Amino acid sequence: MGTTEITSRIGELKRRKNAVILAHNYQLPEVQDAADFVGDSLELSRRAAALDAGTIVFCGVHFMAETAAILSPEKTVLLPDLAAGCPMADMITARELRAWKEQVPGRKVVCYVNTSAEVKAESDICCTSSNAVGVVNSLGVDEVLFVPDKNLAAYVARETGKRIIPWDGYCYVHHKFKAEDVRAARSAHPGAEVWVHPECPLEVIDLADRTLSTGKMVAEAGKTACREVVLGTEKGIIHRLKKENPEVRFIPLRESALCVHMKMTTLDKVLAALEAEVHRVTVPPDIAERARGAIEAMLKIT
Ligand code: 13P
Ligand code: SF4
């Protein structure tokens, strides 16, 4: 079957099954194009909670589908490829977090949305890359434990002036960016602005013009007067940015900035997921209830 045929079959099944397709900004172009809504982690969580569809096909990675299932336990949340996990989310388990809390007691725990439901259940509040600074400021404390991204933790520490004690996790895509990449991009594209994601190391953030979540990159691209933007993030986002802003040239900070886990969801798998109603992502009710507390605490303040 060709792309057009697959897309029209997906459309038919969506209508018949009252299903909605959500896709992250890093998904494959054809998957983004088949989605009803494309967004960043925060936007997708909000959208999942507000939808009245019976079925959500989540084109992203496992923790995102889990977040949707936690917020909407009555809906059927499908992940087209169960192996599409986030390696950063897998860098901390609930058992490790419990042990850490015992070692460093009395601190609030902030978990990045890139965590399992079990880790969220052990945390006080969740955050995403677009609201992490606001979430930490909202707590009214000077010191927090932050899991699992040490780069985002360092950025939040600098922006808030608070002591953020980080877990030793990172995103393998963003962690590879180096200060040297920014210097090389500046000399190759002297008129361009450099926008980077807060999962990048501080040495990269320090040299960039803006530090933005993927959702904020999309919003800023619609307003910028700049005609050339170098992007320090997963390069899948360029598909959407180009489509929405054809007059701007978007250049990846590194050609190799690809998350293979985000690319595991193909259009064929989206169709198969809708046809067979697989793979359903569920969270045990006791864990879901505690994890929901951390996610809702975040949604309340942002
Ligand atoms: P945002 O979409 O929230 O910016 O997160 C990026 C990311 O790495 C998701 O896996
Ligand atoms: Fe995880 Fe990084 Fe891939 Fe996002 S881009 S899913 S944080 S590994």
mmCIF file of N, CA and C in Angstrom, residues 63-190:
data_model
loop_
_atom_site.group_PDB
_atom_site.id
_atom_site.type_symbol
_atom_site.label_atom_id
_atom_site.label_comp_id
_atom_site.label_asym_id
_atom_site.label_seq_id
_atom_site.Cartn_x
_atom_site.Cartn_y
_atom_site.Cartn_z
ATOM 1 N N PHE A 63 6.528 6.758 27.505
ATOM 2 C CA PHE A 63 6.093 7.561 28.660
ATOM 3 C C PHE A 63 4.973 8.533 28.275
ATOM 4 N N MET A 64 4.933 8.924 27.027
ATOM 5 C CA MET A 64 3.899 9.870 26.578
ATOM 6 C C MET A 64 2.540 9.180 26.538
ATOM 7 N N ALA A 65 2.530 7.937 26.032
ATOM 8 C CA ALA A 65 1.276 7.176 26.008
ATOM 9 C C ALA A 65 0.832 6.877 27.435
ATOM 10 N N GLU A 66 1.794 6.593 28.293
ATOM 11 C CA GLU A 66 1.468 6.335 29.702
ATOM 12 C C GLU A 66 0.841 7.568 30.351
ATOM 13 N N THR A 67 1.412 8.733 30.057
ATOM 14 C CA THR A 67 0.876 9.982 30.619
ATOM 15 C C THR A 67 -0.570 10.171 30.163
ATOM 16 N N ALA A 68 -0.825 9.886 28.889
ATOM 17 C CA ALA A 68 -2.199 10.001 28.381
ATOM 18 C C ALA A 68 -3.109 9.006 29.095
ATOM 19 N N ALA A 69 -2.616 7.788 29.308
ATOM 20 C CA ALA A 69 -3.436 6.754 29.976
ATOM 21 C C ALA A 69 -3.711 7.134 31.432
ATOM 22 N N ILE A 70 -2.748 7.781 32.070
ATOM 23 C CA ILE A 70 -2.923 8.201 33.470
ATOM 24 C C ILE A 70 -3.992 9.296 33.544
ATOM 25 N N LEU A 71 -3.930 10.230 32.592
ATOM 26 C CA LEU A 71 -4.877 11.356 32.629
ATOM 27 C C LEU A 71 -6.267 10.965 32.138
ATOM 28 N N SER A 72 -6.338 9.922 31.335
ATOM 29 C CA SER A 72 -7.631 9.512 30.765
ATOM 30 C C SER A 72 -7.800 8.004 30.888
ATOM 31 N N PRO A 73 -7.948 7.489 32.106
ATOM 32 C CA PRO A 73 -7.997 6.034 32.260
ATOM 33 C C PRO A 73 -9.172 5.379 31.537
ATOM 34 N N GLU A 74 -10.182 6.187 31.225
ATOM 35 C CA GLU A 74 -11.361 5.608 30.557
ATOM 36 C C GLU A 74 -11.144 5.468 29.050
ATOM 37 N N LYS A 75 -10.074 6.088 28.531
ATOM 38 C CA LYS A 75 -9.834 6.000 27.084
ATOM 39 C C LYS A 75 -8.900 4.843 26.763
ATOM 40 N N THR A 76 -8.984 4.387 25.512
ATOM 41 C CA THR A 76 -8.043 3.361 25.049
ATOM 42 C C THR A 76 -6.857 4.101 24.443
ATOM 43 N N VAL A 77 -5.677 3.929 25.063
ATOM 44 C CA VAL A 77 -4.481 4.597 24.535
ATOM 45 C C VAL A 77 -3.611 3.542 23.856
ATOM 46 N N LEU A 78 -3.340 3.764 22.584
ATOM 47 C CA LEU A 78 -2.562 2.791 21.812
ATOM 48 C C LEU A 78 -1.199 3.366 21.432
ATOM 49 N N LEU A 79 -0.174 2.541 21.570
ATOM 50 C CA LEU A 79 1.178 2.909 21.131
ATOM 51 C C LEU A 79 1.510 1.988 19.949
ATOM 52 N N PRO A 80 1.671 2.532 18.745
ATOM 53 C CA PRO A 80 1.851 1.674 17.565
ATOM 54 C C PRO A 80 3.032 0.712 17.660
ATOM 55 N N ASP A 81 4.117 1.096 18.348
ATOM 56 C CA ASP A 81 5.237 0.166 18.535
ATOM 57 C C ASP A 81 5.618 0.185 20.013
ATOM 58 N N LEU A 82 5.394 -0.947 20.669
ATOM 59 C CA LEU A 82 5.648 -1.005 22.117
ATOM 60 C C LEU A 82 7.123 -0.827 22.471
ATOM 61 N N ALA A 83 7.991 -1.070 21.490
ATOM 62 C CA ALA A 83 9.431 -0.941 21.758
ATOM 63 C C ALA A 83 9.890 0.518 21.705
ATOM 64 N N ALA A 84 8.991 1.437 21.341
ATOM 65 C CA ALA A 84 9.381 2.851 21.251
ATOM 66 C C ALA A 84 9.420 3.462 22.654
ATOM 67 N N GLY A 85 10.534 3.262 23.316
ATOM 68 C CA GLY A 85 10.702 3.821 24.664
ATOM 69 C C GLY A 85 11.611 5.036 24.603
ATOM 70 N N CYS A 86 11.813 5.677 25.734
ATOM 71 C CA CYS A 86 12.770 6.795 25.803
ATOM 72 C C CYS A 86 13.926 6.351 26.692
ATOM 73 N N PRO A 87 15.137 6.214 26.127
ATOM 74 C CA PRO A 87 16.278 5.763 26.930
ATOM 75 C C PRO A 87 16.527 6.638 28.156
ATOM 76 N N MET A 88 16.249 7.943 28.058
ATOM 77 C CA MET A 88 16.453 8.788 29.245
ATOM 78 C C MET A 88 15.466 8.402 30.344
ATOM 79 N N ALA A 89 14.213 8.128 29.972
ATOM 80 C CA ALA A 89 13.216 7.751 30.978
ATOM 81 C C ALA A 89 13.638 6.449 31.677
ATOM 82 N N ASP A 90 14.340 5.593 30.925
ATOM 83 C CA ASP A 90 14.763 4.308 31.502
ATOM 84 C C ASP A 90 16.004 4.443 32.389
ATOM 85 N N MET A 91 16.539 5.652 32.518
ATOM 86 C CA MET A 91 17.760 5.822 33.325
ATOM 87 C C MET A 91 17.483 5.897 34.816
ATOM 88 N N ILE A 92 16.217 5.923 35.212
ATOM 89 C CA ILE A 92 15.908 5.843 36.641
ATOM 90 C C ILE A 92 14.662 4.970 36.846
ATOM 91 N N THR A 93 14.739 4.109 37.857
ATOM 92 C CA THR A 93 13.580 3.273 38.200
ATOM 93 C C THR A 93 12.981 3.805 39.502
ATOM 94 N N ALA A 94 11.768 3.349 39.794
ATOM 95 C CA ALA A 94 11.102 3.773 41.034
ATOM 96 C C ALA A 94 11.909 3.311 42.248
ATOM 97 N N ARG A 95 12.489 2.110 42.152
ATOM 98 C CA ARG A 95 13.284 1.593 43.266
ATOM 99 C C ARG A 95 14.506 2.490 43.530
ATOM 100 N N GLU A 96 15.160 2.903 42.435
ATOM 101 C CA GLU A 96 16.326 3.798 42.588
ATOM 102 C C GLU A 96 15.905 5.143 43.184
ATOM 103 N N LEU A 97 14.754 5.634 42.744
ATOM 104 C CA LEU A 97 14.309 6.933 43.269
ATOM 105 C C LEU A 97 13.957 6.814 44.759
ATOM 106 N N ARG A 98 13.311 5.713 45.136
ATOM 107 C CA ARG A 98 12.978 5.526 46.564
ATOM 108 C C ARG A 98 14.254 5.501 47.405
ATOM 109 N N ALA A 99 15.258 4.792 46.919
ATOM 110 C CA ALA A 99 16.531 4.696 47.661
ATOM 111 C C ALA A 99 17.188 6.071 47.769
ATOM 112 N N TRP A 100 17.110 6.841 46.700
ATOM 113 C CA TRP A 100 17.728 8.183 46.695
ATOM 114 C C TRP A 100 17.009 9.099 47.678
ATOM 115 N N LYS A 101 15.681 9.003 47.703
ATOM 116 C CA LYS A 101 14.897 9.845 48.628
ATOM 117 C C LYS A 101 15.252 9.521 50.083
ATOM 118 N N GLU A 102 15.558 8.241 50.326
ATOM 119 C CA GLU A 102 15.948 7.867 51.702
ATOM 120 C C GLU A 102 17.313 8.429 52.058
ATOM 121 N N GLN A 103 18.203 8.438 51.063
ATOM 122 C CA GLN A 103 19.562 8.957 51.296
ATOM 123 C C GLN A 103 19.568 10.473 51.474
ATOM 124 N N VAL A 104 18.705 11.151 50.739
ATOM 125 C CA VAL A 104 18.665 12.628 50.769
ATOM 126 C C VAL A 104 17.235 13.030 51.164
ATOM 127 N N PRO A 105 16.856 12.820 52.424
ATOM 128 C CA PRO A 105 15.436 13.015 52.779
ATOM 129 C C PRO A 105 15.037 14.486 52.902
ATOM 130 N N GLY A 106 13.745 14.721 52.927
ATOM 131 C CA GLY A 106 13.219 16.059 53.209
ATOM 132 C C GLY A 106 13.190 16.988 52.012
ATOM 133 N N ARG A 107 13.518 16.475 50.818
ATOM 134 C CA ARG A 107 13.462 17.342 49.628
ATOM 135 C C ARG A 107 12.275 16.948 48.758
ATOM 136 N N LYS A 108 11.686 17.964 48.118
ATOM 137 C CA LYS A 108 10.646 17.666 47.126
ATOM 138 C C LYS A 108 11.314 17.057 45.896
ATOM 139 N N VAL A 109 10.567 16.182 45.230
ATOM 140 C CA VAL A 109 11.095 15.553 44.026
ATOM 141 C C VAL A 109 10.347 16.085 42.810
ATOM 142 N N VAL A 110 11.113 16.624 41.866
ATOM 143 C CA VAL A 110 10.546 17.079 40.591
ATOM 144 C C VAL A 110 10.964 16.059 39.534
ATOM 145 N N CYS A 111 9.974 15.481 38.844
ATOM 146 C CA CYS A 111 10.343 14.540 37.778
ATOM 147 C C CYS A 111 10.004 15.146 36.435
ATOM 148 N N TYR A 112 10.927 14.978 35.526
ATOM 149 C CA TYR A 112 10.686 15.363 34.131
ATOM 150 C C TYR A 112 9.602 14.434 33.605
ATOM 151 N N VAL A 113 8.798 14.901 32.674
ATOM 152 C CA VAL A 113 7.729 14.050 32.123
ATOM 153 C C VAL A 113 8.320 12.796 31.465
ATOM 154 N N ASN A 114 9.589 12.880 31.050
ATOM 155 C CA ASN A 114 10.278 11.713 30.469
ATOM 156 C C ASN A 114 10.671 10.748 31.588
ATOM 157 N N THR A 115 9.679 10.153 32.222
ATOM 158 C CA THR A 115 9.891 9.157 33.279
ATOM 159 C C THR A 115 8.747 8.156 33.202
ATOM 160 N N SER A 116 8.956 6.999 33.830
ATOM 161 C CA SER A 116 7.881 5.997 33.862
ATOM 162 C C SER A 116 6.788 6.447 34.833
ATOM 163 N N ALA A 117 5.631 5.816 34.727
ATOM 164 C CA ALA A 117 4.522 6.115 35.654
ATOM 165 C C ALA A 117 4.953 5.830 37.095
ATOM 166 N N GLU A 118 5.742 4.774 37.295
ATOM 167 C CA GLU A 118 6.191 4.404 38.651
ATOM 168 C C GLU A 118 7.059 5.506 39.254
ATOM 169 N N VAL A 119 7.921 6.097 38.428
ATOM 170 C CA VAL A 119 8.777 7.187 38.922
ATOM 171 C C VAL A 119 7.922 8.427 39.204
ATOM 172 N N LYS A 120 6.958 8.694 38.346
ATOM 173 C CA LYS A 120 6.067 9.849 38.605
ATOM 174 C C LYS A 120 5.322 9.633 39.924
ATOM 175 N N ALA A 121 4.945 8.378 40.182
ATOM 176 C CA ALA A 121 4.193 8.078 41.411
ATOM 177 C C ALA A 121 5.031 8.356 42.663
ATOM 178 N N GLU A 122 6.350 8.353 42.521
ATOM 179 C CA GLU A 122 7.254 8.616 43.656
ATOM 180 C C GLU A 122 7.631 10.100 43.759
ATOM 181 N N SER A 123 7.079 10.921 42.852
ATOM 182 C CA SER A 123 7.501 12.328 42.775
ATOM 183 C C SER A 123 6.412 13.266 43.287
ATOM 184 N N ASP A 124 6.814 14.484 43.677
ATOM 185 C CA ASP A 124 5.839 15.467 44.149
ATOM 186 C C ASP A 124 5.180 16.197 42.987
ATOM 187 N N ILE A 125 5.974 16.480 41.981
ATOM 188 C CA ILE A 125 5.434 17.243 40.841
ATOM 189 C C ILE A 125 6.218 16.894 39.587
ATOM 190 N N CYS A 126 5.520 16.946 38.480
ATOM 191 C CA CYS A 126 6.108 16.631 37.185
ATOM 192 C C CYS A 126 6.463 17.963 36.492
ATOM 193 N N CYS A 127 7.289 17.926 35.471
ATOM 194 C CA CYS A 127 7.510 19.126 34.654
ATOM 195 C C CYS A 127 7.843 18.693 33.240
ATOM 196 N N THR A 128 7.753 19.607 32.304
ATOM 197 C CA THR A 128 8.219 19.337 30.944
ATOM 198 C C THR A 128 9.293 20.386 30.634
ATOM 199 N N SER A 129 9.870 20.296 29.446
ATOM 200 C CA SER A 129 10.929 21.257 29.128
ATOM 201 C C SER A 129 10.357 22.666 29.000
ATOM 202 N N SER A 130 9.054 22.783 28.747
ATOM 203 C CA SER A 130 8.530 24.139 28.571
ATOM 204 C C SER A 130 8.123 24.791 29.894
ATOM 205 N N ASN A 131 7.987 24.021 30.960
ATOM 206 C CA ASN A 131 7.545 24.651 32.215
ATOM 207 C C ASN A 131 8.435 24.346 33.425
ATOM 208 N N ALA A 132 9.581 23.695 33.204
ATOM 209 C CA ALA A 132 10.416 23.236 34.327
ATOM 210 C C ALA A 132 10.814 24.389 35.264
ATOM 211 N N VAL A 133 11.148 25.545 34.698
ATOM 212 C CA VAL A 133 11.569 26.681 35.533
ATOM 213 C C VAL A 133 10.399 27.148 36.402
ATOM 214 N N GLY A 134 9.225 27.285 35.815
ATOM 215 C CA GLY A 134 8.033 27.709 36.553
ATOM 216 C C GLY A 134 7.627 26.702 37.620
ATOM 217 N N VAL A 135 7.750 25.428 37.295
ATOM 218 C CA VAL A 135 7.379 24.376 38.258
ATOM 219 C C VAL A 135 8.282 24.471 39.483
ATOM 220 N N VAL A 136 9.586 24.577 39.270
ATOM 221 C CA VAL A 136 10.522 24.641 40.401
ATOM 222 C C VAL A 136 10.281 25.921 41.205
ATOM 223 N N ASN A 137 10.067 27.037 40.521
ATOM 224 C CA ASN A 137 9.792 28.293 41.245
ATOM 225 C C ASN A 137 8.506 28.203 42.067
ATOM 226 N N SER A 138 7.537 27.428 41.582
ATOM 227 C CA SER A 138 6.235 27.352 42.271
ATOM 228 C C SER A 138 6.331 26.626 43.610
ATOM 229 N N LEU A 139 7.408 25.886 43.823
ATOM 230 C CA LEU A 139 7.472 25.038 45.016
ATOM 231 C C LEU A 139 7.811 25.816 46.294
ATOM 232 N N GLY A 140 8.401 26.985 46.134
ATOM 233 C CA GLY A 140 8.722 27.807 47.300
ATOM 234 C C GLY A 140 9.783 27.177 48.202
ATOM 235 N N VAL A 141 10.653 26.358 47.628
ATOM 236 C CA VAL A 141 11.756 25.766 48.406
ATOM 237 C C VAL A 141 13.074 26.090 47.697
ATOM 238 N N ASP A 142 14.194 25.960 48.445
ATOM 239 C CA ASP A 142 15.483 26.334 47.850
ATOM 240 C C ASP A 142 16.234 25.162 47.250
ATOM 241 N N GLU A 143 15.749 23.960 47.559
ATOM 242 C CA GLU A 143 16.508 22.780 47.130
ATOM 243 C C GLU A 143 15.537 21.679 46.703
ATOM 244 N N VAL A 144 15.753 21.077 45.550
ATOM 245 C CA VAL A 144 14.892 19.958 45.126
ATOM 246 C C VAL A 144 15.740 18.845 44.525
ATOM 247 N N LEU A 145 15.169 17.634 44.534
ATOM 248 C CA LEU A 145 15.760 16.528 43.778
ATOM 249 C C LEU A 145 15.110 16.562 42.397
ATOM 250 N N PHE A 146 15.912 16.364 41.360
ATOM 251 C CA PHE A 146 15.393 16.479 39.991
ATOM 252 C C PHE A 146 15.792 15.241 39.201
ATOM 253 N N VAL A 147 14.795 14.533 38.644
ATOM 254 C CA VAL A 147 15.094 13.318 37.866
ATOM 255 C C VAL A 147 14.439 13.398 36.489
ATOM 256 N N PRO A 148 15.005 12.726 35.447
ATOM 257 C CA PRO A 148 16.341 12.140 35.425
ATOM 258 C C PRO A 148 17.362 12.987 34.662
ATOM 259 N N ASP A 149 16.966 14.137 34.084
ATOM 260 C CA ASP A 149 17.859 14.812 33.135
ATOM 261 C C ASP A 149 18.796 15.819 33.808
ATOM 262 N N LYS A 150 20.076 15.494 33.860
ATOM 263 C CA LYS A 150 21.034 16.396 34.513
ATOM 264 C C LYS A 150 21.237 17.696 33.735
ATOM 265 N N ASN A 151 21.048 17.652 32.415
ATOM 266 C CA ASN A 151 21.222 18.887 31.639
ATOM 267 C C ASN A 151 20.077 19.861 31.898
ATOM 268 N N LEU A 152 18.857 19.340 31.887
ATOM 269 C CA LEU A 152 17.708 20.203 32.188
ATOM 270 C C LEU A 152 17.826 20.720 33.624
ATOM 271 N N ALA A 153 18.305 19.870 34.521
ATOM 272 C CA ALA A 153 18.476 20.268 35.927
ATOM 273 C C ALA A 153 19.454 21.449 36.024
ATOM 274 N N ALA A 154 20.563 21.379 35.281
ATOM 275 C CA ALA A 154 21.567 22.440 35.340
ATOM 276 C C ALA A 154 20.985 23.752 34.794
ATOM 277 N N TYR A 155 20.210 23.633 33.738
ATOM 278 C CA TYR A 155 19.579 24.826 33.149
ATOM 279 C C TYR A 155 18.579 25.432 34.139
ATOM 280 N N VAL A 156 17.768 24.590 34.765
ATOM 281 C CA VAL A 156 16.766 25.079 35.722
ATOM 282 C C VAL A 156 17.462 25.712 36.928
ATOM 283 N N ALA A 157 18.566 25.114 37.369
ATOM 284 C CA ALA A 157 19.306 25.665 38.512
ATOM 285 C C ALA A 157 19.752 27.086 38.185
ATOM 286 N N ARG A 158 20.261 27.256 36.981
ATOM 287 C CA ARG A 158 20.746 28.581 36.609
ATOM 288 C C ARG A 158 19.620 29.599 36.479
ATOM 289 N N GLU A 159 18.515 29.156 35.921
ATOM 290 C CA GLU A 159 17.399 30.091 35.704
ATOM 291 C C GLU A 159 16.677 30.451 36.997
ATOM 292 N N THR A 160 16.668 29.528 37.971
ATOM 293 C CA THR A 160 15.904 29.777 39.202
ATOM 294 C C THR A 160 16.797 30.245 40.344
ATOM 295 N N GLY A 161 18.097 29.989 40.241
ATOM 296 C CA GLY A 161 19.021 30.305 41.337
ATOM 297 C C GLY A 161 18.864 29.344 42.505
ATOM 298 N N LYS A 162 18.144 28.243 42.299
ATOM 299 C CA LYS A 162 17.941 27.281 43.390
ATOM 300 C C LYS A 162 18.921 26.118 43.269
ATOM 301 N N ARG A 163 19.037 25.375 44.368
ATOM 302 C CA ARG A 163 19.925 24.204 44.323
ATOM 303 C C ARG A 163 19.107 23.019 43.784
ATOM 304 N N ILE A 164 19.459 22.586 42.608
ATOM 305 C CA ILE A 164 18.747 21.470 41.975
ATOM 306 C C ILE A 164 19.699 20.286 42.024
ATOM 307 N N ILE A 165 19.336 19.272 42.795
ATOM 308 C CA ILE A 165 20.218 18.101 42.910
ATOM 309 C C ILE A 165 19.798 17.117 41.812
ATOM 310 N N PRO A 166 20.696 16.889 40.838
ATOM 311 C CA PRO A 166 20.271 16.122 39.654
ATOM 312 C C PRO A 166 20.534 14.625 39.769
ATOM 313 N N TRP A 167 19.704 13.848 39.122
ATOM 314 C CA TRP A 167 20.004 12.445 38.829
ATOM 315 C C TRP A 167 20.945 12.455 37.624
ATOM 316 N N ASP A 168 21.697 11.363 37.449
ATOM 317 C CA ASP A 168 22.713 11.365 36.391
ATOM 318 C C ASP A 168 22.152 10.850 35.057
ATOM 319 N N GLY A 169 21.035 11.388 34.602
ATOM 320 C CA GLY A 169 20.461 10.944 33.323
ATOM 321 C C GLY A 169 20.642 12.014 32.261
ATOM 322 N N TYR A 170 20.385 11.621 31.028
ATOM 323 C CA TYR A 170 20.505 12.572 29.909
ATOM 324 C C TYR A 170 19.829 11.988 28.676
ATOM 325 N N CYS A 171 19.536 12.846 27.730
ATOM 326 C CA CYS A 171 18.992 12.403 26.440
ATOM 327 C C CYS A 171 20.170 12.191 25.499
ATOM 328 N N TYR A 172 20.266 11.002 24.920
ATOM 329 C CA TYR A 172 21.455 10.717 24.086
ATOM 330 C C TYR A 172 21.504 11.582 22.829
ATOM 331 N N VAL A 173 20.383 12.138 22.417
ATOM 332 C CA VAL A 173 20.389 12.990 21.217
ATOM 333 C C VAL A 173 20.931 14.384 21.574
ATOM 334 N N HIS A 174 20.387 14.965 22.639
ATOM 335 C CA HIS A 174 20.787 16.334 22.997
ATOM 336 C C HIS A 174 22.146 16.397 23.702
ATOM 337 N N HIS A 175 22.479 15.339 24.423
ATOM 338 C CA HIS A 175 23.737 15.337 25.169
ATOM 339 C C HIS A 175 24.956 15.382 24.238
ATOM 340 N N LYS A 176 24.746 14.973 22.975
ATOM 341 C CA LYS A 176 25.881 14.929 22.022
ATOM 342 C C LYS A 176 26.252 16.311 21.490
ATOM 343 N N PHE A 177 25.343 17.276 21.603
ATOM 344 C CA PHE A 177 25.689 18.612 21.095
ATOM 345 C C PHE A 177 26.835 19.194 21.909
ATOM 346 N N LYS A 178 27.740 19.884 21.205
ATOM 347 C CA LYS A 178 28.929 20.465 21.851
ATOM 348 C C LYS A 178 28.993 21.955 21.539
ATOM 349 N N ALA A 179 29.712 22.688 22.399
ATOM 350 C CA ALA A 179 29.919 24.118 22.156
ATOM 351 C C ALA A 179 30.495 24.323 20.746
ATOM 352 N N GLU A 180 31.369 23.400 20.358
ATOM 353 C CA GLU A 180 32.017 23.493 19.052
ATOM 354 C C GLU A 180 30.988 23.482 17.903
ATOM 355 N N ASP A 181 29.890 22.731 18.085
ATOM 356 C CA ASP A 181 28.840 22.696 17.048
ATOM 357 C C ASP A 181 28.241 24.088 16.863
ATOM 358 N N VAL A 182 28.060 24.803 17.964
ATOM 359 C CA VAL A 182 27.455 26.138 17.873
ATOM 360 C C VAL A 182 28.445 27.093 17.195
ATOM 361 N N ARG A 183 29.711 26.990 17.585
ATOM 362 C CA ARG A 183 30.721 27.875 16.963
ATOM 363 C C ARG A 183 30.788 27.611 15.456
ATOM 364 N N ALA A 184 30.781 26.337 15.076
ATOM 365 C CA ALA A 184 30.861 25.988 13.644
ATOM 366 C C ALA A 184 29.618 26.508 12.910
ATOM 367 N N ALA A 185 28.447 26.370 13.538
ATOM 368 C CA ALA A 185 27.208 26.839 12.897
ATOM 369 C C ALA A 185 27.236 28.350 12.729
ATOM 370 N N ARG A 186 27.771 29.046 13.741
ATOM 371 C CA ARG A 186 27.828 30.517 13.651
ATOM 372 C C ARG A 186 28.745 30.964 12.528
ATOM 373 N N SER A 187 29.852 30.230 12.331
ATOM 374 C CA SER A 187 30.725 30.698 11.248
ATOM 375 C C SER A 187 30.167 30.276 9.876
ATOM 376 N N ALA A 188 29.452 29.152 9.823
ATOM 377 C CA ALA A 188 28.865 28.750 8.532
ATOM 378 C C ALA A 188 27.621 29.568 8.181
ATOM 379 N N HIS A 189 26.889 30.017 9.199
ATOM 380 C CA HIS A 189 25.626 30.750 8.952
ATOM 381 C C HIS A 189 25.618 32.022 9.806
ATOM 382 N N PRO A 190 26.421 33.008 9.422
ATOM 383 C CA PRO A 190 26.598 34.190 10.288
ATOM 384 C C PRO A 190 25.309 34.963 10.566
#
